[in-house]
Every structure is written in structure tokens, then in C-alpha cells.
Amino acid sequence: MDSETLKNFLVVAREGNITRAAQFIHITQPTLSRQMQNLEQELGRPLLIRGKRHLSLTPEGQLFRKRAEEILELFQKTRSEIHTSSEIAGAIYMGAGETDVIRQISQVASQFAQLHPQLRFHIRSGDGEAVREMLEKGLVDFGLVYGPSDPGKYKVVPLTPVDRWGFLLPRTHPLALYPELTPEQVHDQPLILSRQAMLTGIPQEWLGRDLDHLHIAGTYTLLTNGAKMVAGGLGLAMGLDGLINTSGSPLCFRPCSPPLLDTMSLIWKRGQLFTPAVQGFLDLLLQNFGKTE
């Protein structure tokens, strides 16, 4: 198995047809078919369900597609790091959830890029669990996460900007008349909650009720989807301020009262060896956001 085989498999998976995939890759159809068969023999599992006109992936094929994408991305990242190992150039990869802190991070990145114009910054989105998984696999250099992180595995930089929790709701909703919302006002409302926040207990603690005693109309991973659920009339979405632009929107944001605040941390693996580009960016972040815990 080599990188060319992985790339060709991804083209086959995308096209769903050996002939079209072969035309795209510029090889013959029999050659590509034989390559896919050899791959399946090497893995010892069928990856493709072959129909008369269309191919689909077996469960093993779906898993292999995900892993092939990760392997190729890690290969590209490693090649870039080796190529630029002695200079401030290349790419910096960060995993992050939804947060307005990205604006502050981008300001620091802009300063750094002005000094080193050959740099490129890449952000991969995901919740805390997904970001930590990306770190473990080496797909990102840093992660932005909420909540505690294992100090034995990660170094942590709590970021000084503080995020404020509140509710997205239609401007026509009776509660939109209030500048802030209390737990008592939303106890009996249909709520749309963050799955990650529910796992950490943030909404339950502020609302003073466990999940069984709340009217949970839906959950979200990305607040952009939560906002669409609100717009569709499903309920009120509890989320962080600054993520959804409500200017000129039929939705509005009302902060929690008493205030519910959250701090995002920058984390990276202990013992991680960085390229000069990544280390330089890390040093600049530390200057702006404080010391490691």
C-alpha cells in the first residue's frame, strides 16, 4: 500500500464508478480495478460493493476512506514540516471548536504572517473530543478547547478572553423583551443545548436542574445549526455569544443572568517537537495570552 493507492481509492470512493475514476486519474480501467482488488486482498476485507453502474463502500470501506484521508493529510503535513524544518515557513495546523476567541488568535496569526509571509494557517473544526483526537493523531499542532484537559498529556494555556453564555431566540419571542434571561424564565421553555456542554454539565448547573427535568427540544454540535433550529421554531438555543451574527437577523441573543462565563484553553501534547514556524507562533501566543499552567 502506498500513497498513490490511497489517493486512487479516494477517487474511486468519490466517483462511485471505476471507469470515471480511471479517466480522472488518467490510467486504464483494468489497471485501476486490479489496484483496488490488490488493496482489498492486502487488507483482507472487501472495501467496495460493485454494482452494474455504481460502486458503494462497505462499512470497512467507509472506515478505510476516513483513515486514508487522515494518512494523506498527515503525510502532507510531515513533508511540509521536513521541507521547512530550518526556516519560518510552511503550515500551522490548529483544531478548534466554535469560539469568538478565533478572532484574537487570528490577530496574533496576522502579526506573525506579516513577519513570515510564506506561512499558512489551517483550522480544523470540531468539539473538544474531536480536537483532542486530532492532537493524538498528529493532525494538528494546537487545540482550542473548553473544559479541563489532562495535565499529564497536555500543556495548557488558558486564554484571557472570556466567553459569555446566553440564549438565541426569535425577536418575536416574549422573552426577547428582557435584556438578560434567568434560569426561572427558561426552565419550561423548549431548549436546544450543546452536546459537549451537556457532557460537562454546564447547562444543568446554571439551570439548577438535571436533564430529565428540562424540556430538551434538540441538541447541536455547531451553534450555526442550533441557530437554524431556533429559526425553524424548535426552541431556544443556549450557546456562546459572538458566534452568530444577529445584526439584521430575526434572531437575538440574550445573556444569562447570573452571568455564565467560560474560558477556552490552548493545548498541545507534552513532549511535542515543533518546527521553527510552530514554535515561533507558540511563543507569540504565550506573549499575548499568558503562561502555561
PDB file of C-alpha atoms in Angstrom:
ATOM      1  CA  MET A   1       0.000   0.000   0.000  1.00  0.00           C
ATOM      2  CA  ASP A   2       1.403   3.410  -0.952  1.00  0.00           C
ATOM      3  CA  SER A   3       0.179   6.994  -1.142  1.00  0.00           C
ATOM      4  CA  GLU A   4      -0.782   6.621  -4.817  1.00  0.00           C
ATOM      5  CA  THR A   5      -3.054   3.688  -3.977  1.00  0.00           C
ATOM      6  CA  LEU A   6      -4.667   5.661  -1.160  1.00  0.00           C
ATOM      7  CA  LYS A   7      -5.284   8.625  -3.452  1.00  0.00           C
ATOM      8  CA  ASN A   8      -6.750   6.392  -6.150  1.00  0.00           C
ATOM      9  CA  PHE A   9      -9.048   4.688  -3.656  1.00  0.00           C
ATOM     10  CA  LEU A  10     -10.379   8.069  -2.544  1.00  0.00           C
ATOM     11  CA  VAL A  11     -11.094   8.998  -6.165  1.00  0.00           C
ATOM     12  CA  VAL A  12     -12.966   5.709  -6.668  1.00  0.00           C
ATOM     13  CA  ALA A  13     -14.950   6.321  -3.467  1.00  0.00           C
ATOM     14  CA  ARG A  14     -15.802   9.840  -4.596  1.00  0.00           C
ATOM     15  CA  GLU A  15     -16.755   8.965  -8.170  1.00  0.00           C
ATOM     16  CA  GLY A  16     -18.589   5.739  -7.348  1.00  0.00           C
ATOM     17  CA  ASN A  17     -17.501   4.352 -10.689  1.00  0.00           C
ATOM     18  CA  ILE A  18     -14.236   2.700 -11.746  1.00  0.00           C
ATOM     19  CA  THR A  19     -14.379   3.984 -15.330  1.00  0.00           C
ATOM     20  CA  ARG A  20     -14.912   7.627 -14.323  1.00  0.00           C
ATOM     21  CA  ALA A  21     -12.243   7.338 -11.627  1.00  0.00           C
ATOM     22  CA  ALA A  22      -9.753   5.888 -14.125  1.00  0.00           C
ATOM     23  CA  GLN A  23     -10.457   8.718 -16.545  1.00  0.00           C
ATOM     24  CA  PHE A  24      -9.903  11.267 -13.782  1.00  0.00           C
ATOM     25  CA  ILE A  25      -6.623   9.651 -12.701  1.00  0.00           C
ATOM     26  CA  HIS A  26      -5.506   9.089 -16.325  1.00  0.00           C
ATOM     27  CA  ILE A  27      -4.897   5.342 -16.040  1.00  0.00           C
ATOM     28  CA  THR A  28      -6.691   2.431 -17.679  1.00  0.00           C
ATOM     29  CA  GLN A  29      -9.806   0.966 -16.107  1.00  0.00           C
ATOM     30  CA  PRO A  30      -8.318  -2.594 -15.820  1.00  0.00           C
ATOM     31  CA  THR A  31      -5.230  -1.184 -14.069  1.00  0.00           C
ATOM     32  CA  LEU A  32      -7.333   0.683 -11.513  1.00  0.00           C
ATOM     33  CA  SER A  33      -9.643  -2.309 -10.959  1.00  0.00           C
ATOM     34  CA  ARG A  34      -6.645  -4.554 -10.341  1.00  0.00           C
ATOM     35  CA  GLN A  35      -5.172  -1.980  -7.941  1.00  0.00           C
ATOM     36  CA  MET A  36      -8.407  -1.916  -5.913  1.00  0.00           C
ATOM     37  CA  GLN A  37      -8.571  -5.718  -5.844  1.00  0.00           C
ATOM     38  CA  ASN A  38      -4.967  -5.923  -4.624  1.00  0.00           C
ATOM     39  CA  LEU A  39      -5.775  -3.394  -1.915  1.00  0.00           C
ATOM     40  CA  GLU A  40      -8.734  -5.464  -0.717  1.00  0.00           C
ATOM     41  CA  GLN A  41      -6.559  -8.602  -0.695  1.00  0.00           C
ATOM     42  CA  GLU A  42      -3.875  -6.820   1.294  1.00  0.00           C
ATOM     43  CA  LEU A  43      -6.396  -5.674   3.896  1.00  0.00           C
ATOM     44  CA  GLY A  44      -8.259  -8.959   3.908  1.00  0.00           C
ATOM     45  CA  ARG A  45     -11.657  -7.259   3.685  1.00  0.00           C
ATOM     46  CA  PRO A  46     -13.914  -6.081   0.833  1.00  0.00           C
ATOM     47  CA  LEU A  47     -13.966  -2.309   0.533  1.00  0.00           C
ATOM     48  CA  LEU A  48     -16.261  -1.883  -2.454  1.00  0.00           C
ATOM     49  CA  ILE A  49     -19.740  -3.125  -3.305  1.00  0.00           C
ATOM     50  CA  ARG A  50     -19.655  -3.491  -7.074  1.00  0.00           C
ATOM     51  CA  GLY A  51     -22.932  -2.818  -8.876  1.00  0.00           C
ATOM     52  CA  LYS A  52     -23.513  -2.761 -12.618  1.00  0.00           C
ATOM     53  CA  ARG A  53     -23.135   1.003 -12.904  1.00  0.00           C
ATOM     54  CA  HIS A  54     -22.246   2.233  -9.454  1.00  0.00           C
ATOM     55  CA  LEU A  55     -19.850   1.376  -6.654  1.00  0.00           C
ATOM     56  CA  SER A  56     -20.544   1.916  -2.972  1.00  0.00           C
ATOM     57  CA  LEU A  57     -18.430   1.407   0.126  1.00  0.00           C
ATOM     58  CA  THR A  58     -18.732  -1.436   2.584  1.00  0.00           C
ATOM     59  CA  PRO A  59     -18.541  -0.481   6.285  1.00  0.00           C
ATOM     60  CA  GLU A  60     -14.859  -1.405   6.102  1.00  0.00           C
ATOM     61  CA  GLY A  61     -14.532   0.779   3.028  1.00  0.00           C
ATOM     62  CA  GLN A  62     -16.084   3.750   4.833  1.00  0.00           C
ATOM     63  CA  LEU A  63     -13.615   3.332   7.691  1.00  0.00           C
ATOM     64  CA  PHE A  64     -10.720   2.965   5.255  1.00  0.00           C
ATOM     65  CA  ARG A  65     -11.753   6.141   3.414  1.00  0.00           C
ATOM     66  CA  LYS A  66     -11.614   8.100   6.675  1.00  0.00           C
ATOM     67  CA  ARG A  67      -8.234   6.649   7.595  1.00  0.00           C
ATOM     68  CA  ALA A  68      -6.847   7.191   4.092  1.00  0.00           C
ATOM     69  CA  GLU A  69      -7.785  10.872   4.263  1.00  0.00           C
ATOM     70  CA  GLU A  70      -6.064  11.169   7.659  1.00  0.00           C
ATOM     71  CA  ILE A  71      -2.941   9.320   6.472  1.00  0.00           C
ATOM     72  CA  LEU A  72      -2.564  11.506   3.389  1.00  0.00           C
ATOM     73  CA  GLU A  73      -3.149  14.685   5.386  1.00  0.00           C
ATOM     74  CA  LEU A  74      -0.552  13.615   7.969  1.00  0.00           C
ATOM     75  CA  PHE A  75       1.879  12.715   5.174  1.00  0.00           C
ATOM     76  CA  GLN A  76       1.434  16.146   3.604  1.00  0.00           C
ATOM     77  CA  LYS A  77       1.859  17.854   6.983  1.00  0.00           C
ATOM     78  CA  THR A  78       5.021  15.848   7.743  1.00  0.00           C
ATOM     79  CA  ARG A  79       6.517  16.515   4.324  1.00  0.00           C
ATOM     80  CA  SER A  80       5.859  20.235   4.786  1.00  0.00           C
ATOM     81  CA  GLU A  81       7.484  20.173   8.234  1.00  0.00           C
ATOM     82  CA  ILE A  82      10.607  18.404   6.961  1.00  0.00           C
ATOM     83  CA  HIS A  83      10.872  20.702   3.959  1.00  0.00           C
ATOM     84  CA  THR A  84      10.720  23.799   6.181  1.00  0.00           C
ATOM     85  CA  SER A  85      12.420  22.374   9.265  1.00  0.00           C
ATOM     86  CA  SER A  86      15.102  25.072   9.324  1.00  0.00           C
ATOM     87  CA  GLU A  87      13.053  28.117   8.324  1.00  0.00           C
ATOM     88  CA  ILE A  88       9.982  30.064   9.406  1.00  0.00           C
ATOM     89  CA  ALA A  89       7.733  28.813   6.624  1.00  0.00           C
ATOM     90  CA  GLY A  90       5.262  26.059   5.915  1.00  0.00           C
ATOM     91  CA  ALA A  91       1.958  25.450   7.669  1.00  0.00           C
ATOM     92  CA  ILE A  92       0.495  25.704  11.169  1.00  0.00           C
ATOM     93  CA  TYR A  93      -2.470  23.471  11.992  1.00  0.00           C
ATOM     94  CA  MET A  94      -4.967  24.183  14.746  1.00  0.00           C
ATOM     95  CA  GLY A  95      -8.049  22.305  15.881  1.00  0.00           C
ATOM     96  CA  ALA A  96     -10.837  24.382  17.400  1.00  0.00           C
ATOM     97  CA  GLY A  97     -14.469  24.432  18.365  1.00  0.00           C
ATOM     98  CA  GLU A  98     -16.754  27.375  17.728  1.00  0.00           C
ATOM     99  CA  THR A  99     -15.476  30.386  19.631  1.00  0.00           C
ATOM    100  CA  ASP A 100     -15.120  34.119  19.145  1.00  0.00           C
ATOM    101  CA  VAL A 101     -11.575  33.695  20.524  1.00  0.00           C
ATOM    102  CA  ILE A 102     -10.603  32.730  16.971  1.00  0.00           C
ATOM    103  CA  ARG A 103     -10.657  36.467  16.203  1.00  0.00           C
ATOM    104  CA  GLN A 104      -7.956  37.116  18.811  1.00  0.00           C
ATOM    105  CA  ILE A 105      -5.950  34.115  17.621  1.00  0.00           C
ATOM    106  CA  SER A 106      -6.231  35.397  14.045  1.00  0.00           C
ATOM    107  CA  GLN A 107      -4.917  38.803  15.089  1.00  0.00           C
ATOM    108  CA  VAL A 108      -1.814  37.125  16.501  1.00  0.00           C
ATOM    109  CA  ALA A 109      -1.537  34.977  13.379  1.00  0.00           C
ATOM    110  CA  SER A 110      -1.760  38.101  11.228  1.00  0.00           C
ATOM    111  CA  GLN A 111       1.134  39.682  13.125  1.00  0.00           C
ATOM    112  CA  PHE A 112       3.201  36.540  12.677  1.00  0.00           C
ATOM    113  CA  ALA A 113       2.337  36.226   8.980  1.00  0.00           C
ATOM    114  CA  GLN A 114       3.475  39.785   8.329  1.00  0.00           C
ATOM    115  CA  LEU A 115       6.937  38.768   9.546  1.00  0.00           C
ATOM    116  CA  HIS A 116       6.850  35.422   7.741  1.00  0.00           C
ATOM    117  CA  PRO A 117       4.689  35.723   4.602  1.00  0.00           C
ATOM    118  CA  GLN A 118       5.350  32.134   3.483  1.00  0.00           C
ATOM    119  CA  LEU A 119       3.337  30.744   6.402  1.00  0.00           C
ATOM    120  CA  ARG A 120      -0.131  29.270   6.022  1.00  0.00           C
ATOM    121  CA  PHE A 121      -2.630  28.738   8.857  1.00  0.00           C
ATOM    122  CA  HIS A 122      -5.154  25.906   8.820  1.00  0.00           C
ATOM    123  CA  ILE A 123      -8.051  25.422  11.257  1.00  0.00           C
ATOM    124  CA  ARG A 124      -9.897  22.126  11.602  1.00  0.00           C
ATOM    125  CA  SER A 125     -13.249  22.385  13.354  1.00  0.00           C
ATOM    126  CA  GLY A 126     -14.594  20.027  15.989  1.00  0.00           C
ATOM    127  CA  ASP A 127     -15.726  19.789  19.582  1.00  0.00           C
ATOM    128  CA  GLY A 128     -13.283  19.139  22.437  1.00  0.00           C
ATOM    129  CA  GLU A 129     -13.258  15.390  21.959  1.00  0.00           C
ATOM    130  CA  ALA A 130     -12.598  15.704  18.232  1.00  0.00           C
ATOM    131  CA  VAL A 131      -9.815  18.260  18.769  1.00  0.00           C
ATOM    132  CA  ARG A 132      -8.049  16.008  21.279  1.00  0.00           C
ATOM    133  CA  GLU A 133      -8.339  13.107  18.837  1.00  0.00           C
ATOM    134  CA  MET A 134      -6.731  15.262  16.129  1.00  0.00           C
ATOM    135  CA  LEU A 135      -3.889  16.095  18.525  1.00  0.00           C
ATOM    136  CA  GLU A 136      -3.329  12.434  19.350  1.00  0.00           C
ATOM    137  CA  LYS A 137      -3.145  11.562  15.651  1.00  0.00           C
ATOM    138  CA  GLY A 138      -0.739  14.413  14.912  1.00  0.00           C
ATOM    139  CA  LEU A 139      -3.152  16.097  12.519  1.00  0.00           C
ATOM    140  CA  VAL A 140      -2.943  19.457  14.326  1.00  0.00           C
ATOM    141  CA  ASP A 141      -0.234  21.248  16.294  1.00  0.00           C
ATOM    142  CA  PHE A 142      -2.501  23.037  18.794  1.00  0.00           C
ATOM    143  CA  GLY A 143      -6.041  22.713  20.004  1.00  0.00           C
ATOM    144  CA  LEU A 144      -8.584  25.189  21.345  1.00  0.00           C
ATOM    145  CA  VAL A 145     -10.910  23.506  23.831  1.00  0.00           C
ATOM    146  CA  TYR A 146     -13.278  24.258  26.677  1.00  0.00           C
ATOM    147  CA  GLY A 147     -13.148  22.481  29.990  1.00  0.00           C
ATOM    148  CA  PRO A 148     -10.286  20.726  31.773  1.00  0.00           C
ATOM    149  CA  SER A 149      -7.560  18.820  29.931  1.00  0.00           C
ATOM    150  CA  ASP A 150      -5.373  16.042  31.295  1.00  0.00           C
ATOM    151  CA  PRO A 151      -2.249  17.855  32.586  1.00  0.00           C
ATOM    152  CA  GLY A 152      -0.273  14.652  32.233  1.00  0.00           C
ATOM    153  CA  LYS A 153      -0.882  14.608  28.482  1.00  0.00           C
ATOM    154  CA  TYR A 154      -1.184  18.283  27.572  1.00  0.00           C
ATOM    155  CA  LYS A 155       0.322  21.646  28.260  1.00  0.00           C
ATOM    156  CA  VAL A 156      -2.375  24.243  28.757  1.00  0.00           C
ATOM    157  CA  VAL A 157      -2.659  27.989  28.134  1.00  0.00           C
ATOM    158  CA  PRO A 158      -5.897  29.483  29.485  1.00  0.00           C
ATOM    159  CA  LEU A 159      -6.802  32.300  27.126  1.00  0.00           C
ATOM    160  CA  THR A 160      -7.609  35.649  28.667  1.00  0.00           C
ATOM    161  CA  PRO A 161     -10.728  36.414  26.569  1.00  0.00           C
ATOM    162  CA  VAL A 162     -13.807  35.112  28.390  1.00  0.00           C
ATOM    163  CA  ASP A 163     -16.825  33.753  26.518  1.00  0.00           C
ATOM    164  CA  ARG A 164     -20.332  34.573  27.742  1.00  0.00           C
ATOM    165  CA  TRP A 165     -23.228  32.114  27.607  1.00  0.00           C
ATOM    166  CA  GLY A 166     -26.750  33.091  26.704  1.00  0.00           C
ATOM    167  CA  PHE A 167     -29.715  32.198  24.528  1.00  0.00           C
ATOM    168  CA  LEU A 168     -30.543  32.622  20.873  1.00  0.00           C
ATOM    169  CA  LEU A 169     -34.259  33.223  20.373  1.00  0.00           C
ATOM    170  CA  PRO A 170     -36.594  34.841  17.850  1.00  0.00           C
ATOM    171  CA  ARG A 171     -37.007  38.604  18.225  1.00  0.00           C
ATOM    172  CA  THR A 172     -40.754  37.969  18.300  1.00  0.00           C
ATOM    173  CA  HIS A 173     -40.472  35.687  21.358  1.00  0.00           C
ATOM    174  CA  PRO A 174     -41.900  37.188  24.608  1.00  0.00           C
ATOM    175  CA  LEU A 175     -38.559  36.617  26.379  1.00  0.00           C
ATOM    176  CA  ALA A 176     -36.808  38.811  23.793  1.00  0.00           C
ATOM    177  CA  LEU A 177     -38.197  41.824  25.686  1.00  0.00           C
ATOM    178  CA  TYR A 178     -35.765  41.102  28.534  1.00  0.00           C
ATOM    179  CA  PRO A 179     -32.102  42.238  28.354  1.00  0.00           C
ATOM    180  CA  GLU A 180     -30.976  39.091  30.230  1.00  0.00           C
ATOM    181  CA  LEU A 181     -32.566  35.728  30.981  1.00  0.00           C
ATOM    182  CA  THR A 182     -32.679  33.912  34.319  1.00  0.00           C
ATOM    183  CA  PRO A 183     -32.963  30.155  34.912  1.00  0.00           C
ATOM    184  CA  GLU A 184     -36.548  30.588  36.086  1.00  0.00           C
ATOM    185  CA  GLN A 185     -37.533  32.278  32.831  1.00  0.00           C
ATOM    186  CA  VAL A 186     -36.286  29.423  30.639  1.00  0.00           C
ATOM    187  CA  HIS A 187     -36.954  26.397  32.858  1.00  0.00           C
ATOM    188  CA  ASP A 188     -40.092  25.397  30.985  1.00  0.00           C
ATOM    189  CA  GLN A 189     -39.036  26.563  27.526  1.00  0.00           C
ATOM    190  CA  PRO A 190     -38.084  24.076  24.788  1.00  0.00           C
ATOM    191  CA  LEU A 191     -34.286  24.206  24.828  1.00  0.00           C
ATOM    192  CA  ILE A 192     -31.647  23.386  22.227  1.00  0.00           C
ATOM    193  CA  LEU A 193     -28.396  22.518  24.003  1.00  0.00           C
ATOM    194  CA  SER A 194     -24.766  21.915  23.074  1.00  0.00           C
ATOM    195  CA  ARG A 195     -23.913  18.224  23.265  1.00  0.00           C
ATOM    196  CA  GLN A 196     -20.428  18.975  24.594  1.00  0.00           C
ATOM    197  CA  ALA A 197     -21.780  21.382  27.226  1.00  0.00           C
ATOM    198  CA  MET A 198     -24.298  18.779  28.360  1.00  0.00           C
ATOM    199  CA  LEU A 199     -21.472  16.283  28.912  1.00  0.00           C
ATOM    200  CA  THR A 200     -19.585  18.776  31.080  1.00  0.00           C
ATOM    201  CA  GLY A 201     -22.760  19.771  32.953  1.00  0.00           C
ATOM    202  CA  ILE A 202     -22.662  23.483  32.120  1.00  0.00           C
ATOM    203  CA  PRO A 203     -26.362  23.995  31.322  1.00  0.00           C
ATOM    204  CA  GLN A 204     -27.557  21.698  34.117  1.00  0.00           C
ATOM    205  CA  GLU A 205     -25.508  23.568  36.723  1.00  0.00           C
ATOM    206  CA  TRP A 206     -26.694  27.018  35.642  1.00  0.00           C
ATOM    207  CA  LEU A 207     -30.318  25.967  35.205  1.00  0.00           C
ATOM    208  CA  GLY A 208     -30.316  24.136  38.526  1.00  0.00           C
ATOM    209  CA  ARG A 209     -31.999  21.072  37.037  1.00  0.00           C
ATOM    210  CA  ASP A 210     -30.837  17.769  35.644  1.00  0.00           C
ATOM    211  CA  LEU A 211     -31.553  16.825  32.056  1.00  0.00           C
ATOM    212  CA  ASP A 212     -34.587  14.707  32.966  1.00  0.00           C
ATOM    213  CA  HIS A 213     -36.336  17.799  34.340  1.00  0.00           C
ATOM    214  CA  LEU A 214     -35.676  20.020  31.311  1.00  0.00           C
ATOM    215  CA  HIS A 215     -37.626  20.326  28.079  1.00  0.00           C
ATOM    216  CA  ILE A 216     -34.831  19.482  25.626  1.00  0.00           C
ATOM    217  CA  ALA A 217     -36.187  20.009  22.137  1.00  0.00           C
ATOM    218  CA  GLY A 218     -32.879  19.320  20.393  1.00  0.00           C
ATOM    219  CA  THR A 219     -29.083  19.282  20.600  1.00  0.00           C
ATOM    220  CA  TYR A 220     -26.297  20.631  18.408  1.00  0.00           C
ATOM    221  CA  THR A 221     -22.554  20.329  17.899  1.00  0.00           C
ATOM    222  CA  LEU A 222     -22.185  23.587  15.940  1.00  0.00           C
ATOM    223  CA  LEU A 223     -24.220  26.615  17.005  1.00  0.00           C
ATOM    224  CA  THR A 224     -24.760  27.552  13.373  1.00  0.00           C
ATOM    225  CA  ASN A 225     -27.029  24.512  13.192  1.00  0.00           C
ATOM    226  CA  GLY A 226     -28.571  25.394  16.553  1.00  0.00           C
ATOM    227  CA  ALA A 227     -29.429  28.845  15.200  1.00  0.00           C
ATOM    228  CA  LYS A 228     -31.221  27.300  12.227  1.00  0.00           C
ATOM    229  CA  MET A 229     -33.202  25.126  14.642  1.00  0.00           C
ATOM    230  CA  VAL A 230     -34.229  28.293  16.500  1.00  0.00           C
ATOM    231  CA  ALA A 231     -35.204  29.981  13.246  1.00  0.00           C
ATOM    232  CA  GLY A 232     -37.309  26.948  12.436  1.00  0.00           C
ATOM    233  CA  GLY A 233     -39.254  27.386  15.657  1.00  0.00           C
ATOM    234  CA  LEU A 234     -37.896  24.369  17.556  1.00  0.00           C
ATOM    235  CA  GLY A 235     -36.871  26.231  20.699  1.00  0.00           C
ATOM    236  CA  LEU A 236     -34.277  28.479  22.382  1.00  0.00           C
ATOM    237  CA  ALA A 237     -30.609  27.634  21.791  1.00  0.00           C
ATOM    238  CA  MET A 238     -28.202  28.010  24.693  1.00  0.00           C
ATOM    239  CA  GLY A 239     -24.777  28.957  23.370  1.00  0.00           C
ATOM    240  CA  LEU A 240     -21.839  31.341  23.413  1.00  0.00           C
ATOM    241  CA  ASP A 241     -22.052  34.996  22.474  1.00  0.00           C
ATOM    242  CA  GLY A 242     -20.343  36.236  19.331  1.00  0.00           C
ATOM    243  CA  LEU A 243     -20.710  33.051  17.279  1.00  0.00           C
ATOM    244  CA  ILE A 244     -23.886  34.058  15.448  1.00  0.00           C
ATOM    245  CA  ASN A 245     -24.221  37.498  13.905  1.00  0.00           C
ATOM    246  CA  THR A 246     -27.724  38.582  14.892  1.00  0.00           C
ATOM    247  CA  SER A 247     -27.473  42.063  13.343  1.00  0.00           C
ATOM    248  CA  GLY A 248     -30.381  42.397  10.953  1.00  0.00           C
ATOM    249  CA  SER A 249     -31.431  38.846  11.808  1.00  0.00           C
ATOM    250  CA  PRO A 250     -34.821  37.611  13.031  1.00  0.00           C
ATOM    251  CA  LEU A 251     -32.900  36.150  15.980  1.00  0.00           C
ATOM    252  CA  CYS A 252     -31.435  37.904  19.003  1.00  0.00           C
ATOM    253  CA  PHE A 253     -29.018  36.934  21.794  1.00  0.00           C
ATOM    254  CA  ARG A 254     -29.812  37.385  25.479  1.00  0.00           C
ATOM    255  CA  PRO A 255     -27.045  36.660  28.033  1.00  0.00           C
ATOM    256  CA  CYS A 256     -27.531  34.531  31.114  1.00  0.00           C
ATOM    257  CA  SER A 257     -28.256  36.153  34.463  1.00  0.00           C
ATOM    258  CA  PRO A 258     -26.485  35.420  36.736  1.00  0.00           C
ATOM    259  CA  PRO A 259     -23.634  35.534  34.226  1.00  0.00           C
ATOM    260  CA  LEU A 260     -22.343  32.202  32.949  1.00  0.00           C
ATOM    261  CA  LEU A 261     -18.778  32.576  31.713  1.00  0.00           C
ATOM    262  CA  ASP A 262     -16.409  30.100  30.094  1.00  0.00           C
ATOM    263  CA  THR A 263     -12.706  30.141  29.291  1.00  0.00           C
ATOM    264  CA  MET A 264     -11.120  28.407  26.337  1.00  0.00           C
ATOM    265  CA  SER A 265      -7.641  26.932  26.612  1.00  0.00           C
ATOM    266  CA  LEU A 266      -4.914  26.406  24.073  1.00  0.00           C
ATOM    267  CA  ILE A 267      -3.493  22.884  24.467  1.00  0.00           C
ATOM    268  CA  TRP A 268      -0.759  20.808  22.864  1.00  0.00           C
ATOM    269  CA  LYS A 269       0.800  17.437  23.577  1.00  0.00           C
ATOM    270  CA  ARG A 270       3.565  17.286  26.151  1.00  0.00           C
ATOM    271  CA  GLY A 271       6.902  16.439  24.591  1.00  0.00           C
ATOM    272  CA  GLN A 272       5.728  17.645  21.186  1.00  0.00           C
ATOM    273  CA  LEU A 273       8.567  18.668  18.863  1.00  0.00           C
ATOM    274  CA  PHE A 274       7.652  21.717  16.816  1.00  0.00           C
ATOM    275  CA  THR A 275       9.043  23.212  13.634  1.00  0.00           C
ATOM    276  CA  PRO A 276      10.534  26.714  13.965  1.00  0.00           C
ATOM    277  CA  ALA A 277       7.321  28.111  12.474  1.00  0.00           C
ATOM    278  CA  VAL A 278       5.062  26.421  15.015  1.00  0.00           C
ATOM    279  CA  GLN A 279       7.384  27.211  17.926  1.00  0.00           C
ATOM    280  CA  GLY A 280       7.600  30.851  16.891  1.00  0.00           C
ATOM    281  CA  PHE A 281       3.828  31.113  16.703  1.00  0.00           C
ATOM    282  CA  LEU A 282       3.520  29.420  20.097  1.00  0.00           C
ATOM    283  CA  ASP A 283       5.935  31.926  21.627  1.00  0.00           C
ATOM    284  CA  LEU A 284       3.860  34.802  20.243  1.00  0.00           C
ATOM    285  CA  LEU A 285       0.657  33.275  21.624  1.00  0.00           C
ATOM    286  CA  LEU A 286       2.248  32.955  25.066  1.00  0.00           C
ATOM    287  CA  GLN A 287       3.255  36.598  24.971  1.00  0.00           C
ATOM    288  CA  ASN A 288      -0.349  37.574  24.253  1.00  0.00           C
ATOM    289  CA  PHE A 289      -2.291  35.116  26.380  1.00  0.00           C
ATOM    290  CA  GLY A 290      -0.191  34.241  29.418  1.00  0.00           C
ATOM    291  CA  LYS A 291       1.895  31.421  30.827  1.00  0.00           C
ATOM    292  CA  THR A 292       1.348  27.692  30.794  1.00  0.00           C
ATOM    293  CA  GLU A 293      -0.220  26.077  33.841  1.00  0.00           C
TER     294      GLU A 293
END
